[in-house]
Coordinates of C-alpha atoms in Angstrom, one line a residue:
M225 CA -14.0 103.8 83.1
K226 CA -14.9 103.4 79.4
A227 CA -18.4 104.1 77.8
F228 CA -19.6 102.9 74.5
V229 CA -21.9 105.5 73.0
L230 CA -24.3 104.5 70.2
A231 CA -25.4 107.1 67.6
G232 CA -23.5 110.2 66.9
G233 CA -26.0 113.1 66.6
L234 CA -26.3 116.4 68.4
P235 CA -27.6 115.0 71.8
Q236 CA -24.7 112.5 71.8
I237 CA -22.2 115.4 71.6
E238 CA -23.6 116.7 75.0
L239 CA -23.6 113.1 76.3
I240 CA -19.9 112.6 75.3
K241 CA -19.0 116.0 76.8
Q242 CA -20.6 115.1 80.1
L243 CA -19.0 111.6 80.2
K244 CA -15.6 113.0 79.6
A245 CA -16.1 115.7 82.3
R246 CA -16.4 112.7 84.7
G247 CA -13.1 111.3 83.4
I248 CA -14.8 108.5 81.4
T249 CA -13.2 107.4 78.1
T250 CA -15.7 107.4 75.2
V251 CA -16.0 105.0 72.3
L252 CA -18.5 106.2 69.7
A253 CA -20.2 104.1 67.0
D254 CA -22.3 105.4 64.1
G255 CA -23.0 104.3 60.6
N256 CA -22.0 107.7 59.2
P257 CA -18.2 108.3 59.0
N258 CA -19.0 112.0 59.3
A259 CA -21.2 111.7 62.4
L260 CA -21.5 115.1 64.2
A261 CA -20.3 113.6 67.5
R262 CA -17.2 111.9 66.0
P263 CA -14.7 114.8 66.8
Y264 CA -15.7 114.7 70.5
A265 CA -15.2 111.0 71.1
D266 CA -11.9 109.4 72.1
I267 CA -12.4 106.4 69.8
F268 CA -14.7 106.0 66.8
Y269 CA -16.1 103.0 64.9
Q270 CA -18.1 103.2 61.7
L271 CA -20.6 100.3 62.0
A272 CA -24.2 99.4 61.6
I273 CA -25.5 100.3 65.1
F274 CA -28.6 98.1 64.7
D275 CA -26.4 95.1 64.1
I276 CA -26.4 93.4 67.5
E277 CA -23.4 91.1 66.9
E278 CA -21.3 93.9 65.5
V279 CA -22.0 96.2 68.5
K280 CA -21.4 93.3 70.9
E281 CA -18.1 92.6 69.3
V282 CA -16.8 96.1 69.6
A283 CA -18.0 96.3 73.2
I284 CA -16.0 93.2 74.1
K285 CA -13.0 94.3 72.1
E286 CA -12.9 97.7 73.8
K287 CA -13.7 96.2 77.3
V288 CA -16.3 98.9 77.9
D289 CA -17.9 99.3 81.3
F290 CA -21.3 100.2 79.9
L291 CA -23.2 101.1 76.7
I292 CA -25.2 104.3 76.6
T293 CA -27.3 106.5 74.3
V294 CA -29.8 109.3 74.6
C295 CA -32.8 110.6 72.6
A296 CA -33.0 107.5 70.3
D297 CA -35.8 105.0 70.7
Q298 CA -34.6 102.3 68.3
V299 CA -31.0 102.6 69.5
L300 CA -32.3 102.2 73.1
L301 CA -33.3 98.7 72.2
V302 CA -29.8 97.8 70.9
V303 CA -28.2 99.2 74.1
A304 CA -30.6 97.2 76.2
Q305 CA -30.0 93.9 74.4
V306 CA -26.2 94.1 74.2
S307 CA -26.0 95.3 77.8
E308 CA -28.1 92.3 78.9
M309 CA -26.0 89.9 76.9
L310 CA -22.8 91.2 78.5
G311 CA -24.1 91.8 82.0
L312 CA -23.5 95.5 81.8
P313 CA -25.7 98.1 83.5
W314 CA -28.6 99.9 81.7
Y315 CA -31.7 101.6 83.1
I316 CA -34.2 99.4 81.2
D317 CA -34.1 95.6 80.6
Y318 CA -34.4 94.2 77.0
K319 CA -37.9 92.9 77.4
T320 CA -39.2 96.3 78.5
A321 CA -37.2 98.0 75.8
Q322 CA -39.0 95.9 73.2
L323 CA -42.4 96.9 74.6
V324 CA -41.5 100.6 74.5
S325 CA -39.7 100.6 71.1
D326 CA -42.1 98.5 68.9
K327 CA -45.5 100.2 68.2
K328 CA -47.3 96.9 67.9
Y329 CA -46.5 95.9 71.4
M330 CA -47.1 99.4 72.6
K331 CA -50.6 99.8 71.1
R332 CA -51.7 96.4 72.6
I333 CA -50.6 97.5 76.1
F334 CA -52.4 100.8 75.7
W335 CA -55.7 99.1 74.9
E336 CA -55.3 96.5 77.6
N337 CA -54.7 99.2 80.2
G338 CA -57.3 101.8 79.2
I339 CA -54.8 104.3 77.9
P340 CA -56.6 106.5 75.3
T341 CA -55.4 105.9 71.8
S342 CA -56.8 105.5 68.3
R343 CA -58.3 102.3 67.0
Y344 CA -55.8 100.3 65.0
V345 CA -54.7 97.1 63.2
E346 CA -51.2 95.7 63.0
L347 CA -50.3 94.0 59.7
T348 CA -47.4 92.5 57.8
Q349 CA -49.4 92.4 54.6
L350 CA -52.2 94.7 53.6
D351 CA -55.6 93.1 54.3
L352 CA -58.6 95.3 53.6
D353 CA -61.0 93.0 55.4
R354 CA -59.1 93.4 58.7
I355 CA -59.2 97.2 58.5
S356 CA -62.8 97.5 57.3
H357 CA -64.0 98.6 60.7
L358 CA -61.6 101.6 60.7
Q359 CA -62.8 105.1 59.6
Y360 CA -60.8 107.1 57.0
P361 CA -58.7 109.1 57.1
L362 CA -56.1 106.6 58.4
V363 CA -52.4 106.8 59.3
V364 CA -49.9 104.1 58.3
K365 CA -46.6 103.8 60.2
P366 CA -43.8 101.3 60.4
V367 CA -43.8 99.6 63.8
D368 CA -40.1 100.3 64.4
A369 CA -39.0 103.5 62.5
Y370 CA -38.3 107.0 63.8
S371 CA -38.3 110.7 62.8
S372 CA -41.7 110.2 61.1
R373 CA -40.1 108.0 58.4
G374 CA -42.8 106.1 56.6
V375 CA -45.7 107.8 58.5
R376 CA -48.4 108.9 56.1
K377 CA -52.0 110.0 56.2
V378 CA -54.3 108.2 53.7
T379 CA -57.8 109.0 52.6
N380 CA -58.6 106.1 50.3
E381 CA -57.7 102.5 49.4
E382 CA -55.4 103.5 46.6
E383 CA -53.3 105.7 48.8
L384 CA -53.4 103.1 51.6
S385 CA -51.9 100.4 49.2
V386 CA -49.0 102.7 48.1
Y387 CA -48.1 104.0 51.6
F388 CA -48.6 100.6 53.3
A389 CA -45.9 99.2 50.9
E390 CA -43.6 102.1 51.7
A391 CA -44.0 101.7 55.5
A392 CA -43.4 97.9 55.2
R393 CA -40.1 98.6 53.3
I394 CA -38.9 101.0 55.9
S395 CA -39.8 98.7 58.9
R396 CA -36.9 96.4 59.8
T397 CA -39.4 93.6 60.7
G398 CA -41.9 94.4 57.9
G399 CA -44.6 95.3 60.5
V400 CA -47.0 98.2 59.9
I401 CA -49.6 99.9 62.1
V402 CA -52.8 101.2 60.4
E403 CA -54.7 103.4 62.7
E404 CA -57.5 106.0 62.6
F405 CA -56.4 109.6 62.3
V406 CA -57.1 111.8 65.3
A407 CA -57.4 115.6 64.6
G408 CA -56.0 118.1 67.0
D409 CA -52.8 119.7 68.2
E410 CA -49.8 117.4 68.8
I411 CA -48.4 117.6 72.3
S412 CA -45.0 116.3 73.3
V413 CA -44.7 115.4 77.0
D414 CA -41.3 114.9 78.6
I415 CA -41.3 113.1 81.9
Y416 CA -38.9 111.6 84.4
V417 CA -40.2 108.6 86.2
E418 CA -38.8 108.6 89.8
D419 CA -39.5 105.6 91.9
G420 CA -42.5 104.8 89.8
E421 CA -43.9 108.3 89.9
A422 CA -44.3 110.0 86.5
K423 CA -43.1 113.6 87.0
V424 CA -43.9 116.0 84.2
L425 CA -40.9 118.1 83.1
C426 CA -42.1 119.9 80.0
I427 CA -45.3 119.9 77.9
S428 CA -44.8 121.4 74.5
N429 CA -46.5 121.6 71.1
S430 CA -45.0 119.8 68.2
E431 CA -46.0 121.9 65.2
K432 CA -46.0 120.2 61.8
I433 CA -45.4 121.5 58.3
N434 CA -48.7 122.0 56.5
D435 CA -48.6 118.9 54.3
V436 CA -51.4 116.8 53.1
D437 CA -50.1 113.4 54.1
R438 CA -46.8 113.8 56.0
F439 CA -46.0 114.6 59.6
V440 CA -42.8 116.7 59.6
I441 CA -42.1 118.7 62.7
F442 CA -40.8 122.3 62.2
R443 CA -41.2 123.6 65.8
G444 CA -41.2 122.6 69.4
R445 CA -43.1 125.2 71.4
Y446 CA -43.2 125.7 75.1
P447 CA -45.5 126.1 76.9
A448 CA -48.0 124.0 75.1
I449 CA -51.4 125.5 74.2
A450 CA -53.5 123.4 76.6
S451 CA -56.1 124.0 79.3
D452 CA -55.6 123.0 82.9
E453 CA -58.0 120.2 82.4
I454 CA -56.0 118.8 79.5
K455 CA -52.8 119.1 81.5
E456 CA -54.4 117.1 84.3
Q457 CA -55.4 114.5 81.8
I458 CA -51.8 114.4 80.6
R459 CA -50.5 113.8 84.1
M460 CA -53.0 111.0 84.7
V461 CA -52.2 109.3 81.3
A462 CA -48.5 109.6 81.9
Q463 CA -48.8 107.8 85.3
R464 CA -51.0 105.1 83.7
I465 CA -48.4 104.5 81.0
A466 CA -45.5 104.2 83.6
D467 CA -47.6 101.7 85.6
A468 CA -48.7 99.7 82.6
F469 CA -45.1 99.2 81.4
G470 CA -43.6 98.8 84.8
L471 CA -41.3 101.8 84.5
K472 CA -39.6 102.7 87.8
N473 CA -36.7 105.1 87.1
C474 CA -36.2 106.4 83.6
P475 CA -36.9 109.3 81.2
M476 CA -40.1 109.1 79.2
L477 CA -41.4 110.9 76.1
I478 CA -45.1 110.7 75.2
Q479 CA -46.6 112.1 71.9
M480 CA -50.3 112.9 72.2
I481 CA -53.1 114.6 70.3
N482 CA -55.2 117.2 72.1
D483 CA -58.6 117.9 70.5
G484 CA -59.5 120.4 73.1
K485 CA -61.5 118.0 75.2
R486 CA -59.4 114.9 75.6
V487 CA -56.0 113.5 74.7
S488 CA -55.1 110.5 72.6
V489 CA -51.7 108.9 72.8
L490 CA -49.8 108.4 69.5
E491 CA -46.8 106.7 70.9
F492 CA -44.2 106.9 73.7
C493 CA -40.7 105.6 74.6
A494 CA -38.6 105.4 77.7
R495 CA -36.1 107.9 76.5
T496 CA -35.5 111.6 76.4
G497 CA -36.9 113.8 73.6
G498 CA -34.7 113.8 70.5
N499 CA -32.5 116.3 68.7
M500 CA -32.5 119.7 70.6
K501 CA -35.3 118.7 73.0
Y502 CA -32.8 118.3 75.9
L503 CA -32.1 122.0 75.6
L504 CA -35.8 122.9 75.6
I505 CA -36.4 120.8 78.7
K506 CA -33.5 122.3 80.6
R507 CA -34.6 125.9 79.8
A508 CA -38.2 125.1 80.6
C509 CA -37.7 123.5 84.0
G510 CA -33.9 123.3 84.8
F511 CA -33.7 119.5 84.7
D512 CA -30.8 118.0 82.8
V513 CA -32.1 114.8 81.2
I514 CA -28.8 113.7 79.7
R515 CA -27.1 114.0 83.1
A516 CA -30.0 111.9 84.6
V517 CA -29.4 109.1 82.0
I518 CA -25.7 109.0 82.9
D519 CA -26.4 108.9 86.6
L520 CA -28.9 106.1 86.1
T521 CA -26.4 104.1 84.1
L522 CA -23.8 104.5 86.8
G523 CA -26.2 103.3 89.5
E524 CA -27.2 106.7 90.9
K525 CA -30.8 107.8 91.4
P526 CA -31.6 111.3 90.1
H527 CA -34.1 113.4 92.0
V528 CA -36.4 115.7 90.1
E529 CA -36.3 119.3 91.3
L530 CA -37.9 121.8 88.9
A531 CA -36.9 125.4 88.4
P532 CA -38.9 128.3 86.8
P533 CA -38.7 128.6 83.0
E534 CA -36.2 130.9 81.5
G535 CA -38.8 132.8 79.5
K536 CA -42.5 132.9 78.8
Y537 CA -41.9 131.4 75.3
I538 CA -39.1 128.9 74.7
V539 CA -39.1 127.5 71.1
N540 CA -37.0 125.2 69.1
D541 CA -37.3 125.9 65.4
F542 CA -36.0 123.5 62.8
I543 CA -34.5 124.6 59.5
Y544 CA -35.2 122.7 56.3
C545 CA -33.7 123.3 52.9
K546 CA -34.2 123.1 49.1
P547 CA -32.4 120.2 47.3
G548 CA -28.6 120.7 47.2
V549 CA -25.4 119.8 49.0
Y550 CA -25.0 121.4 52.5
D551 CA -21.8 123.3 53.2
H552 CA -22.2 125.7 56.1
L553 CA -24.3 128.2 58.1
E554 CA -24.0 131.9 57.9
G555 CA -25.2 134.7 60.3
F556 CA -26.1 132.4 63.2
E557 CA -23.2 133.1 65.5
E558 CA -23.5 136.9 65.2
L559 CA -27.2 136.7 66.3
R560 CA -26.3 134.4 69.1
E561 CA -23.7 136.9 70.4
E562 CA -26.3 139.7 70.2
G563 CA -28.7 137.6 72.3
V564 CA -31.3 137.3 69.5
L565 CA -30.6 133.6 69.2
T566 CA -30.3 131.6 72.4
D567 CA -28.9 128.4 70.8
Y568 CA -28.2 127.2 67.3
Y569 CA -26.8 123.9 66.0
S570 CA -25.9 122.4 62.6
L571 CA -27.6 119.1 62.7
R572 CA -26.0 117.5 59.6
P573 CA -22.4 117.2 58.4
K574 CA -20.9 119.3 55.7
G575 CA -21.3 117.7 52.3
M576 CA -24.6 116.1 53.1
K577 CA -26.9 115.8 50.1
I578 CA -30.3 117.4 50.7
N579 CA -33.2 115.8 48.7
G580 CA -36.0 117.9 50.1
V581 CA -38.4 117.7 53.0
F582 CA -39.8 114.2 53.5
S583 CA -39.4 113.5 57.2
S584 CA -38.2 115.2 60.4
S585 CA -34.7 113.7 59.8
D586 CA -34.3 116.1 56.9
R587 CA -33.8 119.1 59.1
I588 CA -30.4 120.8 58.6
A589 CA -30.1 123.1 61.6
G590 CA -32.0 124.0 64.7
I591 CA -32.3 127.2 66.8
T592 CA -33.7 128.1 70.2
V593 CA -35.4 131.4 70.7
V594 CA -36.6 132.7 74.1
G595 CA -38.9 135.6 74.6
D596 CA -40.9 137.1 77.5
S597 CA -43.8 138.2 75.3
L598 CA -45.2 137.1 71.9
E599 CA -44.1 140.4 70.4
E600 CA -40.5 140.0 71.6
F601 CA -40.4 136.5 70.4
N602 CA -41.7 137.3 66.9
A603 CA -39.4 140.3 66.5
K604 CA -36.4 138.1 67.3
H605 CA -37.7 135.3 65.1
R606 CA -38.3 137.6 62.1
R607 CA -34.8 139.0 62.3
I608 CA -33.3 135.5 62.4
V609 CA -35.4 134.3 59.4
E610 CA -34.4 137.4 57.4
S611 CA -30.7 137.3 58.4
V612 CA -29.4 133.8 58.5
K613 CA -28.5 131.5 55.6
V614 CA -27.8 127.9 54.9
I615 CA -25.1 127.8 52.2
G616 CA -24.9 125.0 49.7
E617 CA -21.8 123.7 48.0
D618 CA -22.4 125.9 45.0
G619 CA -22.7 129.1 47.2
S620 CA -26.5 129.4 46.9
D621 CA -28.8 129.9 49.9
L622 CA -30.8 126.7 50.4
M623 CA -32.9 127.7 53.4
R624 CA -36.7 127.2 53.2
R625 CA -37.9 130.4 55.0
D626 CA -41.5 129.6 54.0
L627 CA -41.4 126.8 56.6
M628 CA -40.6 129.2 59.5
P629 CA -43.8 131.1 60.3
D630 CA -44.2 133.5 63.2
L631 CA -45.5 132.3 66.5
E632 CA -49.3 132.7 66.8

């Protein structure tokens, strides 16, 4: 068999490894010639992976048996569309993929089905009259972007005008959501829908950099800080979403805000959590979401069986850097061998230019730290922050240690 993998980031490395372990030849496509997953694939194409005709042409040329991706909501849409065009298997049809990938469709369905979410307006051009009923602060976001690109908090009309234009430029369709800001802790909920039942795998906090108007994640923290009442609300909302979108067998990621009394849904997608999230999920409950996606695509039906977490605290921390040109990591492997670090990964290729910290896609590396107490975790974490380095092309240490606080 031959698989066509779209996108070449960290999760796709694990995807390719698992496909090859099953004896499946892998064709990888990514727009970056230095994509992280390129060395692991049998065949590589540099192409615009959102170009439907170009992706379709390669799929036909290579005579692939299926297209596949993980952890990427906008790429999910491409896989669904091309698979449907060619009559190839995929776990979600194109129409449903549109509904779960485009925020304007998503928000409409939330409101129509009583799913808690903030008030909003969808626009292609800024119209102050249409948003006059909304209360500041507001959030503007492109309807079809990812990694918090173009998502900004605004407190007045002047900021709204500037950031609306920015979001419209980033959106491939020019669509923008303007919604009311909801204060509280952000919760990331990973789910597997089995025969229509939404089964919660992992509830974690997505902690953001302390920025006035941006939403950049620096940490995924398990378990989430949430009461039993909030966790029950999460389960109920997850099931309502699966029902509203007609999801039967697929992974699902929901991003919510918890204000201590109730949850409000920011967005969701029928995919696994991105970047290193598949590792966090596996360590938190034993379920391999990447294996599940492969099984689904091959016509097998995964069954959710949960295992105890590997530790009381399981945390993915993301490392950001000062402007420069990334060369390599130092000190990480030694700490992994000592057991201080559980996992670490370079998330960007050597030679990448770093412009600063503007979205979650600017992270350079990621680490996983596991501890059985807060004291143990913080002791490990402090040693990591003090010891490791991100070396630039000029030999300088680019790492932003100020963005890696202790766990509270």
